[in-house]
Coordinates of C-alpha atoms in Angstrom, one line a residue:
Chain C
M21 CA -3.0 -35.5 18.6
L22 CA -2.7 -36.0 14.9
E23 CA -4.3 -38.7 12.9
I24 CA -4.0 -38.9 9.2
K25 CA -6.1 -41.6 7.5
A26 CA -5.9 -42.8 3.9
L27 CA -5.0 -39.3 2.7
H28 CA -5.0 -38.7 -1.0
A29 CA -3.8 -35.3 -2.3
S30 CA -3.1 -34.0 -5.8
I31 CA -1.8 -30.8 -7.4
N32 CA -2.8 -29.8 -10.9
G33 CA -4.5 -33.1 -11.3
I34 CA -1.4 -35.2 -10.4
E35 CA -1.8 -37.4 -7.4
I36 CA 1.1 -36.9 -4.9
L37 CA -0.2 -38.5 -1.7
K38 CA -1.7 -41.9 -2.3
G39 CA -3.3 -43.1 0.9
L40 CA -1.1 -41.9 3.7
N41 CA -1.6 -43.0 7.2
L42 CA 0.1 -41.5 10.3
T43 CA -0.6 -41.2 14.0
V44 CA 1.3 -38.8 16.2
K45 CA 0.8 -38.6 20.0
P46 CA 1.7 -35.8 22.4
G47 CA 5.4 -35.8 23.4
E48 CA 6.5 -37.7 20.4
V49 CA 9.0 -36.8 17.7
H50 CA 8.4 -38.4 14.3
A51 CA 10.7 -38.2 11.3
I52 CA 9.5 -38.5 7.8
M53 CA 12.2 -39.5 5.4
G54 CA 12.1 -40.3 1.8
P55 CA 13.6 -39.7 -1.6
N56 CA 12.9 -36.5 -3.7
G57 CA 9.4 -36.5 -5.1
A58 CA 8.0 -38.9 -2.5
G59 CA 5.6 -36.3 -1.2
K60 CA 7.3 -35.1 1.9
S61 CA 6.8 -31.4 1.3
T62 CA 3.3 -32.0 0.0
L63 CA 2.5 -33.5 3.3
A64 CA 3.8 -30.4 5.1
S65 CA 1.9 -28.1 2.8
V66 CA -1.3 -30.1 3.2
L67 CA -1.0 -30.0 7.0
A68 CA -0.6 -26.2 6.9
G69 CA -3.5 -25.8 4.5
K70 CA -1.9 -24.6 1.3
E71 CA -4.7 -24.1 -1.2
D72 CA -2.7 -25.3 -4.2
Y73 CA -3.3 -28.9 -3.1
E74 CA -6.6 -30.7 -3.6
I75 CA -7.5 -33.3 -1.0
T76 CA -9.3 -36.0 -3.0
S77 CA -10.0 -38.4 -0.1
G78 CA -9.0 -39.3 3.4
E79 CA -9.1 -37.3 6.7
I80 CA -6.8 -35.4 9.1
V81 CA -7.9 -35.1 12.7
F82 CA -6.0 -32.7 14.9
V83 CA -6.7 -32.6 18.6
G84 CA -10.2 -33.8 17.8
K85 CA -10.9 -31.4 15.0
D86 CA -11.3 -32.0 11.3
L87 CA -8.2 -30.1 10.2
L88 CA -9.2 -30.1 6.5
E89 CA -12.3 -27.9 7.4
L90 CA -10.0 -25.2 8.9
S91 CA -8.5 -22.3 7.1
V92 CA -4.7 -21.8 7.1
E93 CA -4.9 -19.2 9.9
E94 CA -7.3 -21.3 12.0
R95 CA -4.9 -24.3 11.8
A96 CA -2.1 -22.1 13.1
R97 CA -4.3 -20.8 15.9
E98 CA -5.2 -24.3 16.9
G99 CA -1.5 -25.1 17.2
V100 CA -0.1 -26.3 13.9
F101 CA 3.2 -24.7 13.0
L102 CA 5.0 -25.2 9.7
A103 CA 8.7 -24.3 9.6
F104 CA 9.1 -23.5 5.9
Q105 CA 11.7 -25.1 3.7
Y106 CA 12.0 -21.7 2.0
P107 CA 10.9 -18.9 4.4
V108 CA 9.3 -16.1 2.4
E109 CA 10.9 -12.6 2.3
I110 CA 8.3 -9.9 3.0
P111 CA 9.8 -6.4 2.4
G112 CA 8.1 -3.6 4.3
V113 CA 6.6 -5.8 7.1
S114 CA 8.8 -5.8 10.1
N115 CA 9.5 -9.1 11.9
V116 CA 8.4 -7.7 15.2
N117 CA 5.2 -6.3 13.9
F118 CA 4.4 -9.5 12.1
L119 CA 5.1 -11.7 15.2
K120 CA 3.2 -9.4 17.5
T121 CA 0.2 -9.5 15.2
A122 CA 0.5 -13.3 14.9
M123 CA 0.8 -13.8 18.7
N124 CA -2.1 -11.6 19.5
E125 CA -4.4 -13.2 17.0
I126 CA -3.4 -16.7 18.4
R127 CA -3.8 -15.5 22.0
E128 CA -7.2 -14.0 21.2
H129 CA -8.2 -17.3 19.7
R130 CA -7.1 -19.1 22.9
G131 CA -9.0 -16.6 25.1
L132 CA -5.8 -15.0 26.4
P133 CA -5.3 -11.2 26.7
A134 CA -3.0 -9.4 24.3
L135 CA 0.6 -9.1 25.4
S136 CA 1.8 -5.7 26.6
A137 CA 4.7 -4.2 24.6
K138 CA 7.0 -4.9 27.5
E139 CA 6.0 -8.6 27.8
F140 CA 6.3 -9.1 24.1
L141 CA 9.8 -7.6 24.0
S142 CA 11.1 -9.6 26.9
L143 CA 9.8 -12.7 25.2
V144 CA 11.5 -11.7 21.9
K145 CA 14.7 -11.3 23.8
E146 CA 14.4 -14.7 25.6
K147 CA 13.4 -16.7 22.5
S148 CA 15.8 -15.1 20.1
A149 CA 18.6 -16.1 22.4
L150 CA 17.5 -19.7 22.2
V151 CA 18.4 -19.9 18.5
E152 CA 21.2 -17.3 18.8
L153 CA 19.4 -15.0 16.5
D154 CA 20.8 -11.5 16.6
A155 CA 18.1 -9.3 18.3
S156 CA 18.6 -6.7 15.5
L157 CA 17.1 -9.1 13.0
A158 CA 13.8 -8.8 14.9
S159 CA 13.4 -5.2 13.8
R160 CA 14.2 -5.9 10.1
A161 CA 11.7 -6.8 7.5
V162 CA 10.5 -10.4 7.6
N163 CA 13.4 -12.6 6.3
E164 CA 14.6 -9.8 4.0
G165 CA 18.3 -10.0 3.4
F166 CA 18.6 -12.9 5.9
S167 CA 21.2 -15.6 5.2
G168 CA 19.9 -19.1 4.7
G169 CA 20.9 -20.0 8.2
E170 CA 19.3 -16.8 9.7
K171 CA 16.0 -17.7 7.9
K172 CA 15.9 -21.1 9.4
R173 CA 16.8 -19.8 12.8
N174 CA 14.0 -17.2 12.4
E175 CA 11.6 -20.1 11.7
I176 CA 12.5 -21.8 15.0
F177 CA 12.4 -18.4 16.8
Q178 CA 8.8 -17.9 15.6
M179 CA 8.0 -21.5 16.7
A180 CA 9.4 -20.6 20.1
M181 CA 7.3 -17.5 20.3
L182 CA 4.1 -19.2 19.1
E183 CA 4.4 -22.4 21.2
P184 CA 2.6 -24.8 18.8
K185 CA 1.1 -28.1 19.7
L186 CA 2.4 -29.7 16.5
A187 CA 5.5 -28.4 14.8
V188 CA 6.2 -29.5 11.2
L189 CA 9.8 -28.9 10.2
D190 CA 10.0 -29.1 6.4
E191 CA 13.6 -29.8 5.4
T192 CA 14.8 -27.5 8.0
D193 CA 18.3 -28.9 7.6
S194 CA 18.6 -28.0 3.9
G195 CA 21.2 -25.4 3.3
L196 CA 22.4 -25.3 6.9
D197 CA 26.1 -25.7 7.9
I198 CA 26.9 -27.9 10.9
D199 CA 26.9 -25.1 13.4
A200 CA 23.5 -23.7 12.3
L201 CA 22.1 -27.2 12.3
R202 CA 23.2 -27.7 15.9
I203 CA 21.7 -24.4 17.0
V204 CA 18.4 -25.1 15.2
A205 CA 18.2 -28.6 16.6
Q206 CA 19.0 -27.4 20.1
G207 CA 16.2 -24.9 19.8
V208 CA 13.7 -27.6 18.8
N209 CA 14.9 -29.9 21.6
T210 CA 14.5 -27.1 24.2
L211 CA 10.9 -26.5 23.1
K212 CA 10.0 -30.1 23.4
T213 CA 7.5 -31.0 26.1
S214 CA 5.2 -33.9 26.9
D215 CA 2.3 -31.9 25.5
N216 CA 3.6 -31.1 22.1
A217 CA 4.8 -33.1 19.1
T218 CA 7.3 -32.6 16.3
L219 CA 7.2 -33.9 12.7
V220 CA 10.6 -33.7 11.2
I221 CA 10.6 -34.0 7.4
T222 CA 14.0 -34.6 6.0
H223 CA 15.9 -36.2 3.2
Y224 CA 19.0 -36.9 5.2
Q225 CA 19.7 -38.6 8.4
R226 CA 22.1 -35.8 9.5
L227 CA 19.5 -33.8 11.4
L228 CA 18.3 -36.8 13.3
D229 CA 21.7 -37.0 15.1
Y230 CA 20.6 -33.8 16.8
I231 CA 16.8 -34.2 17.0
V232 CA 16.3 -37.8 18.0
P233 CA 13.0 -39.2 16.8
D234 CA 10.8 -41.7 18.5
Y235 CA 9.7 -43.0 15.1
V236 CA 11.1 -42.9 11.6
H237 CA 8.7 -43.3 8.7
V238 CA 9.8 -43.8 5.1
L239 CA 7.6 -42.0 2.6
F240 CA 7.7 -43.4 -0.9
D241 CA 5.4 -42.7 -3.8
G242 CA 2.8 -41.0 -1.6
K243 CA 2.6 -43.6 1.1
I244 CA 4.4 -44.6 4.2
V245 CA 6.0 -47.8 3.3
K246 CA 8.1 -48.5 6.4
T247 CA 8.1 -47.5 10.1
G248 CA 10.7 -48.1 12.7
G249 CA 12.7 -46.6 15.5
K250 CA 15.6 -44.2 15.2
E251 CA 17.8 -47.0 13.9
L252 CA 15.8 -47.1 10.7
A253 CA 17.3 -43.7 9.8
L254 CA 20.8 -45.1 10.1
E255 CA 19.9 -48.1 8.0
L256 CA 18.5 -45.9 5.3
E257 CA 21.6 -43.7 5.3
E258 CA 23.7 -46.9 4.9
K259 CA 21.6 -48.6 2.3
G260 CA 20.0 -45.7 0.4
Y261 CA 16.4 -45.3 -0.7
D262 CA 16.9 -48.0 -3.4
W263 CA 16.7 -50.4 -0.6
I264 CA 13.1 -49.4 0.0
K265 CA 12.1 -49.4 -3.6
S266 CA 13.2 -52.9 -4.2
Chain R
M20 CA -24.0 15.9 -29.4
S21 CA -25.8 18.2 -27.0
E22 CA -24.1 21.3 -25.6
N23 CA -24.1 19.8 -22.2
L24 CA -20.9 21.5 -21.1
V25 CA -22.4 24.9 -21.8
A26 CA -25.5 24.0 -19.9
F27 CA -23.4 22.7 -17.0
E28 CA -21.4 25.9 -16.8
H29 CA -24.7 27.9 -16.7
Q30 CA -26.0 26.1 -13.6
L31 CA -22.7 26.8 -11.8
G32 CA -23.3 30.6 -12.1
T33 CA -20.7 33.3 -12.4
T34 CA -17.5 33.4 -10.4
S35 CA -17.1 35.7 -7.4
L36 CA -13.4 36.0 -8.0
S37 CA -11.8 38.8 -10.0
M38 CA -10.0 37.0 -12.8
P39 CA -7.9 38.7 -15.4
E40 CA -10.0 39.4 -18.5
L41 CA -7.7 37.5 -20.8
L42 CA -8.1 34.4 -18.7
T43 CA -11.9 34.7 -18.6
K44 CA -12.0 35.2 -22.3
E45 CA -9.9 32.1 -22.9
A46 CA -12.1 30.0 -20.6
K47 CA -15.3 31.3 -22.3
E48 CA -14.0 30.5 -25.7
G49 CA -12.7 27.1 -24.5
I50 CA -16.2 26.2 -23.2
A51 CA -17.9 27.5 -26.3
R52 CA -15.5 25.6 -28.6
Q53 CA -15.8 22.3 -26.8
A54 CA -19.6 22.8 -26.1
S55 CA -19.9 19.3 -24.7
F56 CA -18.0 17.3 -22.1
P57 CA -15.0 15.3 -23.4
T58 CA -15.6 11.7 -24.2
T59 CA -13.3 8.7 -23.9
R60 CA -12.2 9.5 -27.5
D61 CA -10.4 12.5 -26.0
E62 CA -7.0 11.4 -24.8
P63 CA -7.0 13.0 -21.4
W64 CA -10.3 11.3 -20.6
K65 CA -9.7 8.0 -22.3
Y66 CA -10.5 5.9 -19.2
T67 CA -12.7 8.3 -17.3
R68 CA -16.3 8.7 -18.5
L69 CA -18.0 12.0 -17.8
A70 CA -21.5 11.1 -18.8
R71 CA -22.7 11.0 -15.1
V72 CA -21.0 14.3 -14.4
A73 CA -22.7 15.9 -17.4
G74 CA -26.0 14.7 -16.2
L75 CA -25.7 16.2 -12.7
T76 CA -28.2 18.9 -11.6
V77 CA -26.3 21.0 -9.1
A78 CA -26.5 24.3 -7.4
P79 CA -23.4 26.3 -6.6
I80 CA -22.3 26.6 -3.0
A81 CA -20.9 30.1 -2.5
F82 CA -18.4 31.3 0.1
K83 CA -18.9 35.0 0.2
G84 CA -17.9 37.6 2.7
A85 CA -15.4 37.2 5.5
P86 CA -14.8 33.9 7.2
A87 CA -15.8 33.1 10.8
L88 CA -12.8 33.1 13.0
L89 CA -11.4 29.8 14.4
K90 CA -9.7 30.0 17.7
G91 CA -7.2 28.0 19.7
M92 CA -6.0 25.7 17.1
E93 CA -2.6 24.1 16.9
T94 CA -2.9 24.2 13.2
I95 CA -3.8 27.1 11.0
D96 CA -7.2 25.9 9.6
V97 CA -9.3 27.0 6.8
I98 CA -12.6 25.2 6.5
F99 CA -15.1 25.2 3.7
E100 CA -18.4 23.6 4.6
K101 CA -22.0 24.1 3.5
G102 CA -21.6 27.6 2.3
T103 CA -19.9 28.8 5.5
W104 CA -16.2 29.2 5.9
W105 CA -14.0 29.5 8.8
C106 CA -10.4 30.6 9.1
S107 CA -7.8 30.8 11.8
A108 CA -6.1 34.1 12.6
A109 CA -3.0 34.9 10.6
V110 CA 0.4 34.5 12.3
E111 CA 3.6 36.4 11.8
G112 CA 4.8 35.9 8.2
L113 CA 1.5 34.4 7.0
T114 CA -1.4 36.3 5.6
L115 CA -4.8 34.9 4.7
Q116 CA -7.4 36.5 2.5
S117 CA -10.5 35.4 0.7
A118 CA -9.8 34.5 -2.9
N119 CA -12.6 36.9 -3.7
E120 CA -10.3 39.7 -2.6
I121 CA -7.3 38.7 -4.7
S122 CA -6.5 41.2 -7.5
P123 CA -6.7 40.1 -11.1
E124 CA -3.0 40.9 -11.5
S125 CA -2.2 38.1 -9.0
W126 CA -3.6 35.5 -11.3
Q127 CA -1.8 36.7 -14.4
A128 CA 0.8 34.0 -14.3
C129 CA -1.9 31.4 -14.7
T130 CA -3.4 29.9 -17.8
T131 CA -6.5 27.9 -18.3
K132 CA -6.5 24.6 -20.1
G133 CA -9.2 21.9 -20.4
H134 CA -12.8 22.0 -19.4
V135 CA -12.2 21.6 -15.7
Q136 CA -10.0 24.6 -15.4
H137 CA -12.2 26.6 -17.8
L138 CA -15.2 25.9 -15.5
N139 CA -13.2 26.9 -12.5
T140 CA -12.1 30.1 -14.0
L141 CA -15.6 31.1 -14.9
T142 CA -17.6 29.8 -11.9
A143 CA -15.4 29.6 -8.8
Q144 CA -17.4 30.7 -5.7
G145 CA -14.5 31.4 -3.3
G146 CA -11.2 30.1 -2.1
I147 CA -8.3 31.1 0.1
G148 CA -5.3 33.2 -0.6
I149 CA -2.3 32.5 1.5
T150 CA 1.0 34.3 1.4
I151 CA 4.1 33.2 3.3
A152 CA 6.5 36.1 3.6
A153 CA 10.1 35.7 2.3
G154 CA 12.4 33.9 4.7
T155 CA 9.7 32.8 7.0
T156 CA 9.2 29.3 8.4
I157 CA 5.7 28.6 9.5
Q158 CA 5.8 26.1 12.3
Q159 CA 2.2 25.0 12.4
P160 CA 0.8 23.2 9.4
V161 CA -1.8 25.0 7.3
R162 CA -4.8 22.9 6.9
I163 CA -7.4 23.5 4.2
I164 CA -10.4 21.4 4.8
H165 CA -13.2 20.9 2.3
R166 CA -16.4 19.3 3.5
C167 CA -18.9 18.9 0.7
S168 CA -22.1 17.6 2.1
G169 CA -25.8 17.3 1.4
A170 CA -27.2 16.7 -2.1
Q171 CA -26.7 18.3 -5.5
G172 CA -24.2 20.9 -4.4
A173 CA -21.3 22.2 -6.4
M174 CA -18.2 23.3 -4.6
V175 CA -16.1 25.3 -7.0
L176 CA -13.1 26.9 -5.3
H177 CA -9.9 28.5 -6.5
H178 CA -7.0 28.8 -4.0
Q179 CA -3.8 30.7 -4.3
I180 CA -0.8 29.9 -2.2
K181 CA 2.2 32.1 -2.5
V182 CA 5.3 30.9 -0.8
E183 CA 7.9 33.7 -1.2
D184 CA 11.7 33.2 -1.5
R185 CA 13.3 31.0 1.2
A186 CA 10.0 30.5 3.1
H187 CA 9.1 27.1 4.4
V188 CA 5.5 25.8 4.9
R189 CA 3.7 22.6 5.3
I190 CA 0.2 22.4 4.0
E191 CA -2.6 19.8 4.3
L192 CA -5.4 19.7 1.7
I193 CA -8.3 17.7 3.0
F194 CA -11.4 16.6 1.1
E195 CA -14.1 15.0 3.1
G196 CA -17.8 15.1 3.7
E197 CA -20.8 13.0 2.7
A198 CA -22.6 14.2 -0.4
E199 CA -24.9 12.8 -3.0
Q200 CA -25.0 13.8 -6.7
A201 CA -22.4 16.5 -5.9
Y202 CA -19.7 18.1 -7.9
S203 CA -16.4 19.5 -6.7
N204 CA -13.9 21.5 -8.7
V205 CA -11.0 22.8 -6.6
L206 CA -8.1 24.4 -8.2
T207 CA -5.0 25.4 -6.2
D208 CA -2.2 27.5 -7.6
F209 CA 1.1 27.3 -5.8
F210 CA 3.7 29.9 -6.4
V211 CA 6.9 28.6 -4.9
G212 CA 9.7 31.2 -4.7
K213 CA 13.4 30.9 -4.9
E214 CA 14.8 28.4 -2.4
A215 CA 11.4 28.0 -0.8
Q216 CA 10.2 24.7 0.5
V217 CA 6.6 23.5 0.4
H218 CA 5.4 20.2 1.6
V219 CA 1.8 19.3 0.8
D220 CA -0.1 16.3 2.1
K221 CA -3.4 15.7 0.4
W222 CA -6.2 13.5 1.7
Q223 CA -9.3 12.6 -0.3
N224 CA -12.0 10.6 1.5
T225 CA -15.4 11.7 0.4
Q226 CA -18.5 9.6 0.9
G227 CA -21.4 9.2 -1.5
A228 CA -21.9 9.8 -5.2
H229 CA -19.5 12.8 -5.3
Y230 CA -17.7 13.7 -8.5
G231 CA -14.4 15.4 -7.6
F232 CA -12.0 17.2 -9.9
Y233 CA -8.9 18.5 -8.2
N234 CA -6.2 20.5 -10.0
E235 CA -2.9 21.7 -8.5
R236 CA -0.7 23.9 -10.5
I237 CA 2.7 24.5 -9.2
Y238 CA 5.1 27.3 -10.4
Q239 CA 8.5 26.6 -9.1
E240 CA 11.4 29.1 -9.0
R241 CA 15.1 28.5 -8.7
Q242 CA 16.3 25.9 -6.1
S243 CA 12.8 25.5 -4.7
T244 CA 11.4 22.2 -3.4
F245 CA 7.8 21.2 -3.8
R246 CA 6.6 17.9 -2.4
M247 CA 3.1 16.6 -2.5
Q248 CA 1.6 13.3 -1.4
T249 CA -1.9 12.6 -2.7
I250 CA -3.7 9.8 -0.8
T251 CA -7.1 8.9 -2.2
A252 CA -9.4 6.5 -0.4
N253 CA -13.0 5.7 -0.6
T254 CA -14.1 8.2 -3.2
H255 CA -16.8 7.5 -5.8
F256 CA -15.1 9.5 -8.5
T257 CA -11.8 11.4 -8.3
R258 CA -9.8 13.0 -11.0
N259 CA -6.5 14.6 -9.9
D260 CA -4.5 16.8 -12.3
V261 CA -1.1 17.9 -10.9
E262 CA 0.8 20.1 -13.2
V263 CA 4.3 21.4 -12.3
F264 CA 6.1 24.2 -14.1
S265 CA 9.6 23.8 -13.0
Q266 CA 10.7 27.2 -14.2
G267 CA 13.8 28.0 -12.2
E268 CA 17.1 26.2 -12.2
A269 CA 17.7 23.2 -10.0
A270 CA 14.2 23.0 -8.6
H271 CA 13.2 19.8 -7.0
T272 CA 9.7 18.3 -7.3
Q273 CA 8.4 15.2 -5.5
L274 CA 5.0 13.9 -6.4
Y275 CA 3.9 10.8 -4.4
G276 CA 0.5 9.2 -4.3
A277 CA -1.4 6.2 -3.1
F278 CA -4.9 5.4 -4.0
F279 CA -7.4 2.8 -2.8
G280 CA -10.5 1.9 -4.9
R281 CA -13.3 -0.4 -3.9
G282 CA -16.7 -1.2 -5.3
Q283 CA -17.1 0.6 -8.6
Q284 CA -15.0 3.6 -7.6
L285 CA -12.8 5.4 -10.1
I286 CA -9.6 7.2 -9.2
D287 CA -7.7 9.0 -12.0
N288 CA -4.4 10.6 -11.4
H289 CA -2.8 12.7 -14.0
T290 CA 0.5 14.4 -13.5
Y291 CA 2.4 16.6 -15.8
V292 CA 5.9 17.9 -15.0
H293 CA 7.4 20.6 -17.2
H294 CA 11.1 20.8 -16.8
M295 CA 11.8 24.2 -18.3
A296 CA 15.2 25.0 -16.7
P297 CA 18.4 23.1 -16.2
H298 CA 19.5 20.9 -13.3
G299 CA 16.0 20.2 -12.1
T300 CA 14.9 16.9 -10.6
S301 CA 11.6 15.3 -10.2
D302 CA 10.6 12.1 -8.4
E303 CA 7.2 10.5 -8.9
N304 CA 6.0 7.5 -7.1
Y305 CA 2.4 6.4 -7.2
K306 CA 0.9 3.2 -5.7
G307 CA -2.5 1.9 -6.5
V308 CA -4.5 -0.7 -4.7
L309 CA -7.8 -1.8 -6.3
W310 CA -10.5 -4.1 -5.0
D311 CA -13.8 -5.3 -6.4
K312 CA -14.7 -3.6 -9.7
A313 CA -12.7 -0.4 -9.0
T314 CA -10.9 1.4 -11.8
G315 CA -7.6 3.2 -11.5
V316 CA -5.8 5.5 -13.9
F317 CA -2.2 6.8 -13.7
N318 CA -1.0 9.1 -16.5
G319 CA 2.4 10.6 -15.8
K320 CA 3.7 13.0 -18.3
V321 CA 7.2 14.6 -18.2
K322 CA 8.3 17.2 -20.7
V323 CA 11.9 18.3 -20.8
Y324 CA 12.3 21.6 -22.7
Q325 CA 15.2 22.2 -25.1
D326 CA 17.3 24.3 -22.8
A327 CA 16.7 22.2 -19.7
Q328 CA 19.9 20.2 -19.6
K329 CA 21.0 17.9 -16.7
I330 CA 17.5 17.0 -15.7
N331 CA 16.9 14.0 -13.6
A332 CA 13.4 12.8 -13.8
Y333 CA 12.2 9.6 -12.2
Q334 CA 8.7 8.1 -12.3
S335 CA 7.3 4.9 -10.9
N336 CA 3.8 3.6 -10.7
K337 CA 3.0 0.2 -9.1
N338 CA -0.4 -1.2 -8.7
L339 CA -2.0 -4.1 -6.9
L340 CA -5.2 -5.7 -8.1
L341 CA -7.0 -7.5 -5.4
S342 CA -9.8 -8.7 -7.6
S343 CA -10.0 -10.0 -11.1
A344 CA -12.7 -7.5 -11.9
A345 CA -10.6 -4.5 -10.9
S346 CA -8.8 -2.6 -13.6
M347 CA -5.8 -0.3 -13.9
N348 CA -4.7 1.9 -16.8
A349 CA -1.2 3.2 -16.5
K350 CA 0.5 5.4 -19.0
P351 CA 3.8 7.2 -18.8
E352 CA 4.5 9.9 -21.3
L353 CA 8.0 11.3 -21.9
E354 CA 8.7 14.2 -24.2
I355 CA 12.3 15.2 -24.2
Y356 CA 13.8 18.0 -26.2
A357 CA 17.2 18.3 -24.4
D358 CA 20.0 15.9 -25.0
D359 CA 21.7 15.6 -21.6
V360 CA 19.0 14.3 -19.3
K361 CA 18.2 11.3 -17.2
C362 CA 14.6 10.2 -17.3
S363 CA 13.4 6.8 -16.2
H364 CA 9.9 5.4 -15.7
G365 CA 8.5 2.1 -14.7
S366 CA 5.0 0.7 -14.2
T367 CA 3.8 -2.6 -12.9
T368 CA 0.4 -4.0 -12.1
G369 CA 0.1 -7.3 -10.3
Q370 CA -1.5 -9.3 -7.6
L371 CA -0.7 -9.8 -3.9
D372 CA 2.2 -12.1 -3.4
A373 CA 0.5 -15.4 -2.7
Q374 CA 3.5 -16.9 -1.0
A375 CA 3.8 -14.0 1.4
L376 CA 0.0 -14.1 2.1
F377 CA 0.3 -17.9 2.9
Y378 CA 3.3 -17.3 5.1
L379 CA 1.5 -14.7 7.2
Q380 CA -1.7 -16.9 7.4
A381 CA 0.4 -19.9 8.4
R382 CA 1.4 -17.9 11.5
G383 CA -2.2 -17.4 12.5
I384 CA -2.9 -14.0 10.9
S385 CA -6.3 -13.7 9.2
K386 CA -6.4 -13.3 5.5
A387 CA -7.9 -9.8 5.8
K388 CA -5.2 -8.7 8.3
A389 CA -2.5 -10.3 6.2
T390 CA -3.8 -8.4 3.2
E391 CA -3.8 -5.2 5.1
M392 CA -0.2 -5.7 6.2
L393 CA 1.0 -6.4 2.7
V394 CA -1.0 -3.5 1.3
G395 CA 0.6 -1.3 4.0
A396 CA 4.0 -2.5 3.1
F397 CA 3.3 -2.0 -0.6
C398 CA 2.5 1.7 0.1
A399 CA 5.1 2.3 2.8
E400 CA 7.3 4.6 0.8
V401 CA 4.3 6.9 0.1
F402 CA 2.9 6.7 3.6
E403 CA 6.3 7.5 5.1
A404 CA 6.4 10.7 3.1
V405 CA 3.2 11.9 4.6
H406 CA 4.0 14.3 7.5
S407 CA 0.4 15.1 8.5
E408 CA -0.6 13.3 11.7
Y409 CA -4.3 13.8 10.8
I410 CA -3.8 12.0 7.5
Q411 CA -1.6 9.3 9.0
T412 CA -4.4 8.4 11.5
A413 CA -7.0 8.6 8.7
I414 CA -5.0 6.2 6.5
A415 CA -4.6 3.7 9.4
E416 CA -8.3 3.8 10.0
H417 CA -9.1 3.4 6.4
L418 CA -6.8 0.4 5.9
T419 CA -8.0 -1.4 9.0
L420 CA -10.7 -3.5 7.5

């Protein structure tokens, strides 16, 4: 589904990713762990298509397409979903209106008819229940005045609505208490199918107690330096990142 | 410097309105004194060049005689188009007459200031006089539509709207049409009686090389409310001057505006609120969005007179530049002669929030659509104040790229 080959990316002339390789198949959950500054969030931003980053070499193939040739919105329509580490507050744009526009643009891209108001609302009801998001939040402005936990749950709610092929969770656990963490993880697990894949980017092992990965990769200094099963996360937790560095 | 203003006045002909002699004299002297169009060295025209206007060759479009009757409308419409004008029948509490029929005495409260008003005083070729009787609430909106079309026409009109004590009315001022090398100069005087309430939605969407000058003068009595929303979209050249004389105690004025400039369009909004009596409030909120090489101007002046204590005047102007070649000139001016007043103003000019744009795009929304959503959100406060369905629909159409 996703194949990243020898990817080099830099921002403001500073190289962050230095030859990253990663292969993700449908139905798999991959965790990317690593110390601060290793390039975890850069990888997430590059996948989503943030323009601040310059790809100096390498390639990303996503379901047979050259991802780097696609615009931000085209990637989303093809099925890439980034759950933001810091979801953006957008005053004046209602959550519902935003999601409806997004869904219909994605559906149009996939050759599906636009949803009726009724279909859309029943979907909102169903999916917001999944992450225990108060339905009243749906009518508020995007993320405006949401608590940290509400913002993260709103990300997973959007993911549930948009049904991506590849979900990239960028430090979704940061700033979450244990209850919110459980709810978010449960949402992600419910959405898992044999056709989609999840990339969990995290600093801590904690989230992986709830979202159990098939593979754990250690990202260090812009490269994946170690790959293992879920037990690698526990080993990292125990020994710390210094263990990798040495 | 050539006497291009004098020449310009000549081609507009002589007004068909009966203006008070004093006013005519003042305007004549004003034109003679100025002789030529103001330049960017003149403060009120600092950012707005008039050379193209001065070079126009135009013929006046006259609206003489009685209007043709419009029937079966849900709104009370007055339409000015190609030298013909139409008008709905009067309803109870509302009278309509041609501005040509208005007596000189009725204009006596007015003054004339600056070349645009002088030209209007001397050359207006029609207009509508509307009176709302004391204590009446007019249910239907009154819609005054201006459609300047064709080439090299000059539409110079002077309207008078008298809203008597405790009367309520909603008015729509609409400027449309497709015209080339055309000139518009529309002056509207609002006399707002004690405790009267007037809501005006103004929509400017003229196609072609059309140079539009629009003046609204508002004379407010005690405890009256005047609200006006000016939405300008897709006009080649627009200069709005809104001047409020808040003469009675505790009058409230709201002036909102949103303007959208593309290509090389110029939109210049000048407001001037005179707080002449105590306990008055004014609330100004203008939003500008400029693309391409468009230019915007906002000049908001507030003057608080010596005896006008306990005034609360608020002014905000925020602008979005969607291209590096677009430019915005914002200037607040406060002149305060009373000591117990609250006046605040703020102006910002910036770009679209890149993070918000990325967030929307990352959910599959195109850049154009995301921009449209963010522009809509940026102007939401102003759009929500617009009551006219006609204008609401027009705004939505305009902003859908």
